[in-house]
Coordinates of C-alpha atoms in Angstrom, one line a residue:
X1 CA -24.4 -6.6 20.5
X2 CA -27.7 -5.0 19.8
X3 CA -30.1 -6.0 17.1
X4 CA -33.0 -4.2 15.5
X5 CA -35.8 -5.1 13.3
X6 CA -34.4 -6.1 9.9
X7 CA -36.1 -6.1 6.5
X8 CA -35.8 -9.1 4.3
X9 CA -32.3 -9.3 2.8
X10 CA -30.9 -11.5 0.1
X11 CA -27.9 -12.6 2.2
X12 CA -28.2 -15.0 5.2
X13 CA -26.8 -13.3 8.4
X14 CA -26.6 -16.5 10.4
X15 CA -23.3 -18.2 11.2
X16 CA -23.8 -21.5 9.6
X17 CA -21.0 -23.3 11.4
X18 CA -21.4 -21.5 14.8
X19 CA -18.9 -19.3 16.5
X20 CA -15.9 -21.5 15.7
X21 CA -16.7 -21.4 11.9
X22 CA -17.4 -17.7 12.1
X23 CA -14.1 -17.0 13.7
X24 CA -12.3 -19.1 11.1
X25 CA -14.0 -17.1 8.4
X26 CA -12.8 -13.9 10.0
X27 CA -9.2 -15.3 10.1
X28 CA -9.4 -16.2 6.4
X29 CA -10.5 -12.7 5.6
X30 CA -7.6 -11.3 7.5
X31 CA -5.2 -13.5 5.6
X32 CA -6.8 -12.5 2.3
X33 CA -6.0 -8.9 3.2
X34 CA -2.3 -9.7 3.8
X35 CA -2.3 -10.1 7.6
X36 CA -0.3 -13.2 8.6
X37 CA -2.4 -15.2 11.0
X38 CA -1.1 -18.8 11.7
X39 CA -2.8 -21.8 13.4
X40 CA -1.4 -20.9 16.8
X41 CA -2.9 -17.4 16.6
X42 CA -6.2 -18.8 15.5
X43 CA -6.2 -21.2 18.5
X44 CA -5.4 -18.3 20.8
X45 CA -8.3 -16.3 19.4
X46 CA -10.6 -19.3 20.0
X47 CA -9.5 -19.4 23.6
X48 CA -10.0 -15.6 23.9
X49 CA -13.6 -16.0 22.7
X50 CA -14.4 -18.6 25.4
X51 CA -13.5 -16.3 28.3
X52 CA -14.7 -12.9 27.1
X53 CA -18.2 -11.4 27.3
X54 CA -19.5 -11.7 23.8
X55 CA -22.1 -8.9 24.5
X56 CA -19.2 -6.4 25.1
X57 CA -18.2 -5.8 21.5
X58 CA -15.2 -3.6 22.2
X59 CA -13.7 -6.0 24.7
X60 CA -14.1 -8.7 22.1
X61 CA -12.4 -6.5 19.5
X62 CA -9.4 -5.8 21.7
X63 CA -9.1 -9.5 22.8
X64 CA -9.1 -10.7 19.2
X65 CA -6.6 -8.0 18.2
X66 CA -4.2 -9.1 20.9
X67 CA -4.5 -12.7 19.8
X68 CA -4.3 -12.2 16.0
X69 CA -2.2 -9.2 15.2
X70 CA 1.6 -8.9 15.2
X71 CA 2.1 -5.4 14.0
X72 CA 0.3 -2.1 14.7
X73 CA 0.1 -1.4 11.0
X74 CA -2.4 -4.2 10.7
X75 CA -4.9 -2.6 13.0
X76 CA -6.8 -0.5 10.5
X77 CA -7.5 -3.5 8.3
X78 CA -8.4 -5.6 11.3
X79 CA -10.9 -3.0 12.5
X80 CA -12.6 -2.8 9.1
X81 CA -13.0 -6.5 8.9
X82 CA -14.1 -6.8 12.5
X83 CA -16.9 -4.4 11.9
X84 CA -18.2 -6.6 9.0
X85 CA -17.8 -10.0 10.8
X86 CA -19.0 -8.8 14.2
X87 CA -21.4 -5.9 13.3
X88 CA -22.8 -3.6 15.9
X89 CA -26.3 -4.5 14.9
X90 CA -28.5 -6.2 12.3
X91 CA -30.8 -4.2 10.3
X92 CA -32.0 -0.7 11.2
X93 CA -30.6 0.6 14.5
X94 CA -33.0 3.4 15.0
X95 CA -35.7 1.0 16.0
X96 CA -33.7 -0.1 19.1
X97 CA -32.1 2.9 20.7
X98 CA -33.5 6.3 19.8
X99 CA -31.0 8.8 21.3
X100 CA -31.5 11.4 18.7
X101 CA -34.1 12.1 16.1
X102 CA -33.4 13.7 12.7
X103 CA -35.4 17.0 12.5
X104 CA -38.1 17.3 9.9
X105 CA -40.1 20.1 8.4
X106 CA -43.9 20.2 8.9
X107 CA -44.2 18.7 5.3
X108 CA -42.2 15.7 6.5
X109 CA -39.0 16.5 4.6
X110 CA -35.7 16.5 6.5
X111 CA -34.7 19.9 7.7
X112 CA -31.1 20.1 6.5
X113 CA -30.2 23.5 8.2
X114 CA -31.6 22.2 11.6
X115 CA -29.8 18.9 11.1
X116 CA -26.5 20.7 10.4
X117 CA -27.0 22.8 13.6
X118 CA -27.7 19.6 15.6
X119 CA -24.7 17.8 14.2
X120 CA -22.4 20.8 14.9
X121 CA -23.6 20.9 18.5
X122 CA -23.1 17.2 19.0
X123 CA -19.6 17.4 17.5
X124 CA -18.7 20.3 19.7
X125 CA -19.9 18.4 22.8
X126 CA -18.3 15.2 21.5
X127 CA -21.4 13.2 22.2
X128 CA -20.1 9.8 21.1
X129 CA -23.4 7.8 21.6
X130 CA -25.4 10.5 19.9
X131 CA -23.1 10.8 17.0
X132 CA -23.1 7.1 16.5
X133 CA -26.9 7.0 16.4
X134 CA -26.9 10.1 14.2
X135 CA -24.7 8.3 11.7
X136 CA -27.0 5.3 11.7
X137 CA -30.1 7.4 11.1
X138 CA -28.5 9.4 8.3
X139 CA -27.5 6.3 6.5
X140 CA -31.0 4.8 7.0
X141 CA -33.0 7.8 6.1
X142 CA -30.7 9.8 3.7
X143 CA -28.3 7.2 2.3
X144 CA -30.6 4.8 0.5
X145 CA -30.8 4.8 -3.2
X146 CA -32.0 2.4 -6.0
X147 CA -29.2 0.7 -7.8
X148 CA -29.4 -1.6 -10.8
X149 CA -29.4 -4.6 -8.4
X150 CA -32.0 -3.2 -6.1
X151 CA -32.0 -0.9 -3.0
X152 CA -28.6 -0.1 -1.5
X153 CA -26.8 2.5 0.7
X154 CA -24.3 5.2 0.0
X155 CA -22.1 7.2 2.4
X156 CA -21.9 9.9 -0.2
X157 CA -25.6 10.1 -0.5
X158 CA -26.0 10.3 3.2
X159 CA -23.4 13.2 3.6
X160 CA -23.8 15.2 0.4
X161 CA -26.5 17.6 1.8
X162 CA -25.1 17.9 5.4
X163 CA -21.4 18.4 4.3
X164 CA -19.9 18.0 7.8
X165 CA -16.5 19.2 6.6
X166 CA -18.0 22.8 6.3
X167 CA -19.1 22.9 10.0
X168 CA -15.7 23.7 11.4
X169 CA -16.5 27.3 12.4
X170 CA -19.7 26.2 14.2
X171 CA -18.0 23.4 16.0
X172 CA -15.2 25.8 17.2
X173 CA -17.9 28.3 18.4
X174 CA -19.6 25.5 20.4
X175 CA -16.4 24.3 22.0
X176 CA -16.4 27.4 24.3
X177 CA -12.8 28.4 24.1
X178 CA -13.3 31.7 25.8
X179 CA -12.2 35.2 24.9
X180 CA -8.7 34.7 26.4
X181 CA -7.9 31.7 24.3
X182 CA -4.5 32.1 22.6
X183 CA -3.3 31.0 19.2
X184 CA -2.0 27.7 20.5
X185 CA -5.3 26.8 22.2
X186 CA -7.2 27.8 19.1
X187 CA -5.1 25.6 16.9
X188 CA -5.4 22.6 19.2
X189 CA -9.2 23.1 19.2
X190 CA -9.2 23.4 15.4
X191 CA -7.3 20.1 15.0
X192 CA -9.6 18.4 17.5
X193 CA -12.7 19.6 15.6
X194 CA -11.2 18.3 12.3
X195 CA -10.6 14.9 14.0
X196 CA -14.2 14.8 15.2
X197 CA -15.5 15.5 11.7
X198 CA -13.3 12.8 10.2
X199 CA -14.4 10.4 13.0
X200 CA -18.1 11.1 12.2
X201 CA -17.5 10.5 8.5
X202 CA -15.8 7.3 9.3
X203 CA -18.8 6.2 11.4
X204 CA -21.1 6.9 8.4
X205 CA -18.8 4.9 6.1
X206 CA -18.7 2.0 8.6
X207 CA -22.5 2.0 9.0
X208 CA -22.9 2.1 5.2
X209 CA -20.6 -0.9 4.8
X210 CA -22.6 -2.8 7.5
X211 CA -25.9 -2.2 5.7
X212 CA -24.5 -3.0 2.3
X213 CA -22.9 -6.2 3.6
X214 CA -26.4 -7.4 4.8
X215 CA -27.6 -7.2 1.2
X216 CA -24.6 -8.5 -0.9
X217 CA -22.5 -10.3 1.7
X218 CA -19.6 -9.3 3.9
X219 CA -17.0 -11.0 1.7
X220 CA -17.9 -8.8 -1.3
X221 CA -17.9 -5.6 0.8
X222 CA -14.5 -6.6 2.3
X223 CA -13.0 -6.8 -1.2
X224 CA -13.5 -3.1 -1.9
X225 CA -14.5 -1.5 1.4
X226 CA -11.7 -2.5 3.7
X227 CA -8.3 -0.9 3.4
X228 CA -5.5 -3.2 2.2
X229 CA -2.1 -3.4 3.8
X230 CA 0.3 -0.7 2.6
X231 CA 2.5 -3.4 1.0
X232 CA -0.4 -4.5 -1.1
X233 CA -1.6 -1.1 -2.4
X234 CA -1.3 -0.5 -6.1
X235 CA 1.5 2.0 -6.6
X236 CA -0.4 3.8 -9.4
X237 CA -3.5 4.2 -7.2
X238 CA -2.0 4.8 -3.8
X239 CA -3.0 7.8 -1.8
X240 CA -0.6 10.2 -0.1
X241 CA -1.3 8.5 3.3
X242 CA -0.6 5.1 1.9
X243 CA 2.6 6.2 0.2
X244 CA 3.7 7.9 3.5
X245 CA 3.1 4.6 5.3
X246 CA 5.1 2.8 2.7
X247 CA 8.0 5.1 3.2
X248 CA 7.9 4.6 6.9
X249 CA 8.2 0.8 6.3
X250 CA 11.1 1.1 3.9
X251 CA 13.8 0.4 6.5
X252 CA 12.0 -2.8 7.5
X253 CA 11.7 -4.0 3.9
X254 CA 15.4 -3.1 3.3
X255 CA 16.4 -5.2 6.3
X256 CA 14.3 -8.1 4.9
X257 CA 16.0 -7.8 1.5
X258 CA 19.5 -7.4 3.1
X259 CA 19.0 -10.7 5.1
X260 CA 17.9 -12.5 1.9
X261 CA 20.9 -11.3 0.1
X262 CA 23.1 -12.4 3.0
X263 CA 21.6 -15.9 2.8
X264 CA 22.2 -16.1 -1.0
X265 CA 25.8 -14.9 -0.5
X266 CA 26.4 -17.6 2.1
X267 CA 25.1 -20.2 -0.3
X268 CA 27.5 -19.0 -3.0
X269 CA 30.4 -18.7 -0.7
X270 CA 31.6 -22.3 -1.2
X271 CA 32.1 -21.8 -4.9
X272 CA 31.9 -24.3 -7.7
X273 CA 33.5 -27.8 -7.6
X274 CA 37.1 -27.8 -8.7
X275 CA 37.1 -31.0 -10.8
X276 CA 40.9 -31.1 -11.3
X277 CA 41.8 -30.8 -7.6
X278 CA 39.0 -33.2 -6.7
X279 CA 40.3 -35.9 -9.0
X280 CA 43.9 -35.3 -7.8
X281 CA 42.7 -35.7 -4.2
X282 CA 40.8 -38.9 -5.0
X283 CA 44.1 -40.7 -5.9
X284 CA 44.6 -41.4 -2.2
X285 CA 41.3 -43.2 -2.0
X286 CA 41.7 -45.4 -5.1
X287 CA 40.2 -42.8 -7.5
X288 CA 36.9 -42.5 -5.6
X289 CA 36.1 -38.8 -5.1
X290 CA 35.1 -39.0 -1.5
X291 CA 36.0 -35.4 -0.6
X292 CA 35.0 -32.7 -3.0
X293 CA 37.2 -29.7 -3.5
X294 CA 35.6 -26.4 -4.2
X295 CA 37.1 -23.5 -6.1
X296 CA 38.0 -20.5 -3.9
X297 CA 35.2 -17.9 -4.2
X298 CA 36.1 -14.5 -5.3
X299 CA 34.0 -12.3 -3.1
X300 CA 33.0 -9.0 -4.6
X301 CA 29.9 -6.9 -4.3
X302 CA 28.3 -6.0 -7.6
X303 CA 27.7 -2.6 -9.2
X304 CA 24.1 -1.4 -9.5
X305 CA 22.9 1.1 -12.1
X306 CA 19.4 2.4 -11.7
X307 CA 17.6 4.2 -14.5
X308 CA 14.3 5.6 -13.2
X309 CA 11.3 7.4 -14.7
X310 CA 10.3 10.2 -12.3
X311 CA 7.4 11.5 -14.3
X312 CA 4.1 12.1 -12.5
X313 CA 2.4 8.9 -13.8
X314 CA 4.8 6.6 -11.9
X315 CA 5.9 9.0 -9.1
X316 CA 4.7 6.8 -6.3
X317 CA 6.4 3.7 -7.6
X318 CA 9.7 5.5 -8.5
X319 CA 9.9 7.3 -5.1
X320 CA 9.4 4.1 -3.1
X321 CA 11.9 2.1 -5.2
X322 CA 14.5 4.8 -5.0
X323 CA 14.1 4.9 -1.3
X324 CA 14.4 1.1 -1.0
X325 CA 17.5 0.9 -3.2
X326 CA 19.1 3.8 -1.3
X327 CA 18.6 1.9 1.9
X328 CA 20.4 -1.1 0.3
X329 CA 23.5 0.9 -0.8
X330 CA 25.8 -1.0 1.5
X331 CA 25.0 -4.2 -0.3
X332 CA 26.8 -3.0 -3.5
X333 CA 30.2 -1.9 -4.3
X334 CA 28.8 1.1 -6.2
X335 CA 25.4 2.5 -6.9
X336 CA 24.7 5.0 -9.6
X337 CA 21.2 6.5 -10.0
X338 CA 19.9 8.1 -13.1
X339 CA 16.5 9.8 -13.5
X340 CA 14.6 10.9 -16.6
X341 CA 11.3 12.3 -17.9
X342 CA 12.3 12.9 -21.5
X343 CA 16.0 13.5 -20.8
X344 CA 18.4 11.6 -18.5
X345 CA 20.7 13.0 -15.8
X346 CA 22.7 11.4 -13.0
X347 CA 21.1 12.1 -9.6
X348 CA 23.3 9.9 -7.3
X349 CA 24.5 13.0 -5.5
X350 CA 21.1 13.7 -4.2
X351 CA 20.8 10.4 -2.3
X352 CA 23.2 10.7 0.6
X353 CA 22.3 9.0 4.0
X354 CA 21.4 12.3 5.6
X355 CA 18.9 13.6 3.0
X356 CA 15.2 12.8 3.2
X357 CA 13.6 11.2 0.1
X358 CA 11.1 14.0 -0.4
X359 CA 14.0 16.5 -0.5
X360 CA 15.9 14.3 -2.9
X361 CA 12.9 14.1 -5.3
X362 CA 12.4 17.9 -5.1
X363 CA 16.0 18.5 -6.0
X364 CA 15.8 16.0 -8.9
X365 CA 12.9 17.9 -10.4
X366 CA 14.4 21.4 -9.8
X367 CA 18.1 20.9 -10.1
X368 CA 18.7 17.9 -12.4
X369 CA 18.4 18.0 -16.2
X370 CA 15.6 15.4 -16.5
X371 CA 13.1 17.5 -18.5
X372 CA 14.1 18.2 -22.1
X373 CA 11.4 19.4 -24.5
X374 CA 7.8 19.2 -23.3
X375 CA 8.0 17.4 -20.0
X376 CA 6.2 14.2 -21.2
X377 CA 7.8 10.8 -20.9
X378 CA 10.0 9.9 -23.8
X379 CA 11.8 6.6 -23.1
X380 CA 13.5 6.6 -26.5
X381 CA 15.2 10.0 -26.0
X382 CA 15.9 9.1 -22.4
X383 CA 17.7 5.9 -23.4
X384 CA 19.7 7.7 -26.1
X385 CA 20.8 10.6 -23.9
X386 CA 21.8 8.1 -21.2
X387 CA 23.9 6.1 -23.6
X388 CA 25.5 9.2 -25.1
X389 CA 26.1 11.3 -22.0
X390 CA 27.2 8.4 -19.7
X391 CA 28.8 5.8 -21.9
X392 CA 30.9 4.4 -19.0
X393 CA 27.9 3.9 -16.7
X394 CA 27.0 0.4 -17.8
X395 CA 29.9 -2.1 -17.9
X396 CA 30.3 -5.9 -17.9
X397 CA 30.2 -5.8 -14.1
X398 CA 27.0 -3.7 -13.8
X399 CA 23.5 -4.8 -13.0
X400 CA 21.1 -2.5 -14.9
X401 CA 17.7 -1.9 -13.3
X402 CA 15.2 0.2 -15.3
X403 CA 12.0 1.5 -13.5
X404 CA 9.0 2.8 -15.5
X405 CA 5.7 2.0 -17.2
X406 CA 7.2 2.1 -20.7
X407 CA 4.6 4.5 -21.9
X408 CA 6.4 6.5 -24.6
X409 CA 3.7 8.9 -25.8
X410 CA 3.8 7.2 -29.2
X411 CA 7.5 8.2 -29.7
X412 CA 10.4 6.1 -30.9
X413 CA 11.2 3.5 -28.2
X414 CA 14.9 3.3 -29.2
X415 CA 15.0 -0.5 -29.0
X416 CA 18.5 -0.6 -30.6
X417 CA 20.0 1.6 -27.8
X418 CA 18.4 -0.6 -25.1
X419 CA 19.7 -3.7 -26.9
X420 CA 23.2 -2.4 -26.7
X421 CA 22.9 -1.6 -23.0
X422 CA 21.5 -5.0 -22.2
X423 CA 24.3 -6.7 -24.1
X424 CA 26.9 -4.7 -22.2
X425 CA 25.5 -5.2 -18.7
X426 CA 26.1 -8.4 -16.7
X427 CA 22.4 -8.4 -15.6
X428 CA 19.5 -6.2 -16.9
X429 CA 15.9 -6.1 -15.7
X430 CA 12.9 -3.8 -16.1
X431 CA 10.4 -3.2 -13.3
X432 CA 7.0 -2.1 -14.5
X433 CA 4.3 -0.9 -12.1
X434 CA 1.5 -1.6 -14.6
X435 CA -0.4 -5.0 -14.7
X436 CA 0.9 -7.4 -17.4
X437 CA -2.4 -7.3 -19.4
X438 CA -1.8 -3.5 -20.0
X439 CA 1.6 -3.9 -21.5
X440 CA 1.3 -2.8 -25.1
X441 CA -2.0 -1.0 -24.7
X442 CA -2.3 2.6 -25.9
X443 CA 1.1 4.3 -25.9
X444 CA 2.8 1.5 -24.0
X445 CA 5.9 0.0 -25.7
X446 CA 6.3 -2.6 -23.0
X447 CA 5.4 -5.4 -25.5
X448 CA 8.4 -4.2 -27.6
X449 CA 10.8 -3.8 -24.7
X450 CA 10.0 -7.2 -23.3
X451 CA 11.6 -8.8 -26.4
X452 CA 14.9 -7.0 -25.5
X453 CA 15.0 -7.0 -21.7
X454 CA 13.4 -9.2 -19.0
X455 CA 10.4 -7.2 -17.7
X456 CA 8.7 -7.9 -14.3
X457 CA 5.4 -6.7 -13.0
X458 CA 5.8 -4.7 -9.8
X459 CA 2.4 -3.2 -8.8
X460 CA 2.8 -3.2 -5.0
X461 CA 5.5 -3.1 -2.4
X462 CA 5.1 -6.7 -1.6
X463 CA 5.5 -7.7 -5.2
X464 CA 8.4 -5.4 -5.6
X465 CA 10.2 -6.8 -2.6
X466 CA 9.7 -10.4 -3.9
X467 CA 11.0 -9.5 -7.4
X468 CA 14.0 -7.4 -6.2
X469 CA 15.0 -10.2 -3.7
X470 CA 15.2 -12.6 -6.6
X471 CA 16.9 -10.3 -9.1
X472 CA 19.5 -8.4 -7.0
X473 CA 22.9 -10.0 -7.8
X474 CA 25.1 -11.5 -5.2

């Protein structure tokens, strides 16, 4: 690992407890980000460190990844934390290895057009070492700004004038496709160019995090600068990429829930103690109940009724939960799914085993009668229309599960209707993707609904899985 001249920074960069302590701190950071690392993996990582060349950073990265990771989905988070705990350099990198030099005008100002041309040429040639050094220099010379807490670095500040995403045409021109290049070759080159641009932007982001970590500490940067596991991402703030990753992991989560339900059913299989038969059997032992007799269990899978808000504000939460419940259909004797925005309609028919979730959601919004008046969430009208149009949906055998943020747009929450539904159902729960401290704020009626129905905070897939595994009836 290279090191350059470093200015005075407010955070100590030394490993106070040596390599073992530094490695343990790295493992703790992985755990804090939701990556399960046990004592045995930590010991394996320590053994890896003793046999690898610590000056070969990429070999060290791969060795620790092999020892510490269990799933490929953990790799992005691992790489982000590795770059903070095992940085490529300390301080300014340009003083060590000047491969490229940012062009300047005679006045000393940075020549932005010339810099764009240089960057496009390097991206076309895929000059990895040069691009890495270019990212470091841009952060150092163009990304510095004065914050309220002193000087700092910004990836946006470093990239705003260069705008590498607009260099696609110049990069393609420099890739020398030739006049005979067909449509397929051109499309392949275009995708490769986009990947190189994204890779360069990622290098600038990583360099920015490294420099900021030197000033405020790697632990603080890790809290906001390293991607969380998909299971820990807030539903209401998740990006399309994170939601897609969640959908890909739904089957795994469904298997986890199914196994937990199976364990709970086995525990209930013996049934309650039959006091009358136990006392009768104890007559042969002088009235001492040595052998307990259990009532014969009455196996029967419960019914599940799902009432789900599909408005845009909670779309990510609703989509994932619907997919998860759809994957658990075999665990119930009957599943009925109802969706609403300001009107309720049954959408069970859209969730067959052969239909993708995105297609099901599209059909709900285009074919189902879920939008009544203005298309804004109206929980009161949705509850009333549900009770009026589907009076037989909730019975004494049903488990009612309501999904939504309870934001009524200041309309009547129809508490009486909800109270009747809860009284009829065998079990009734409300899953809310908003944090508890926001319940009742603004147009939220959660503080009113919570007096009628048991409400649970479900902000992430991990939290949702834990809650659902406890609530689903057996």
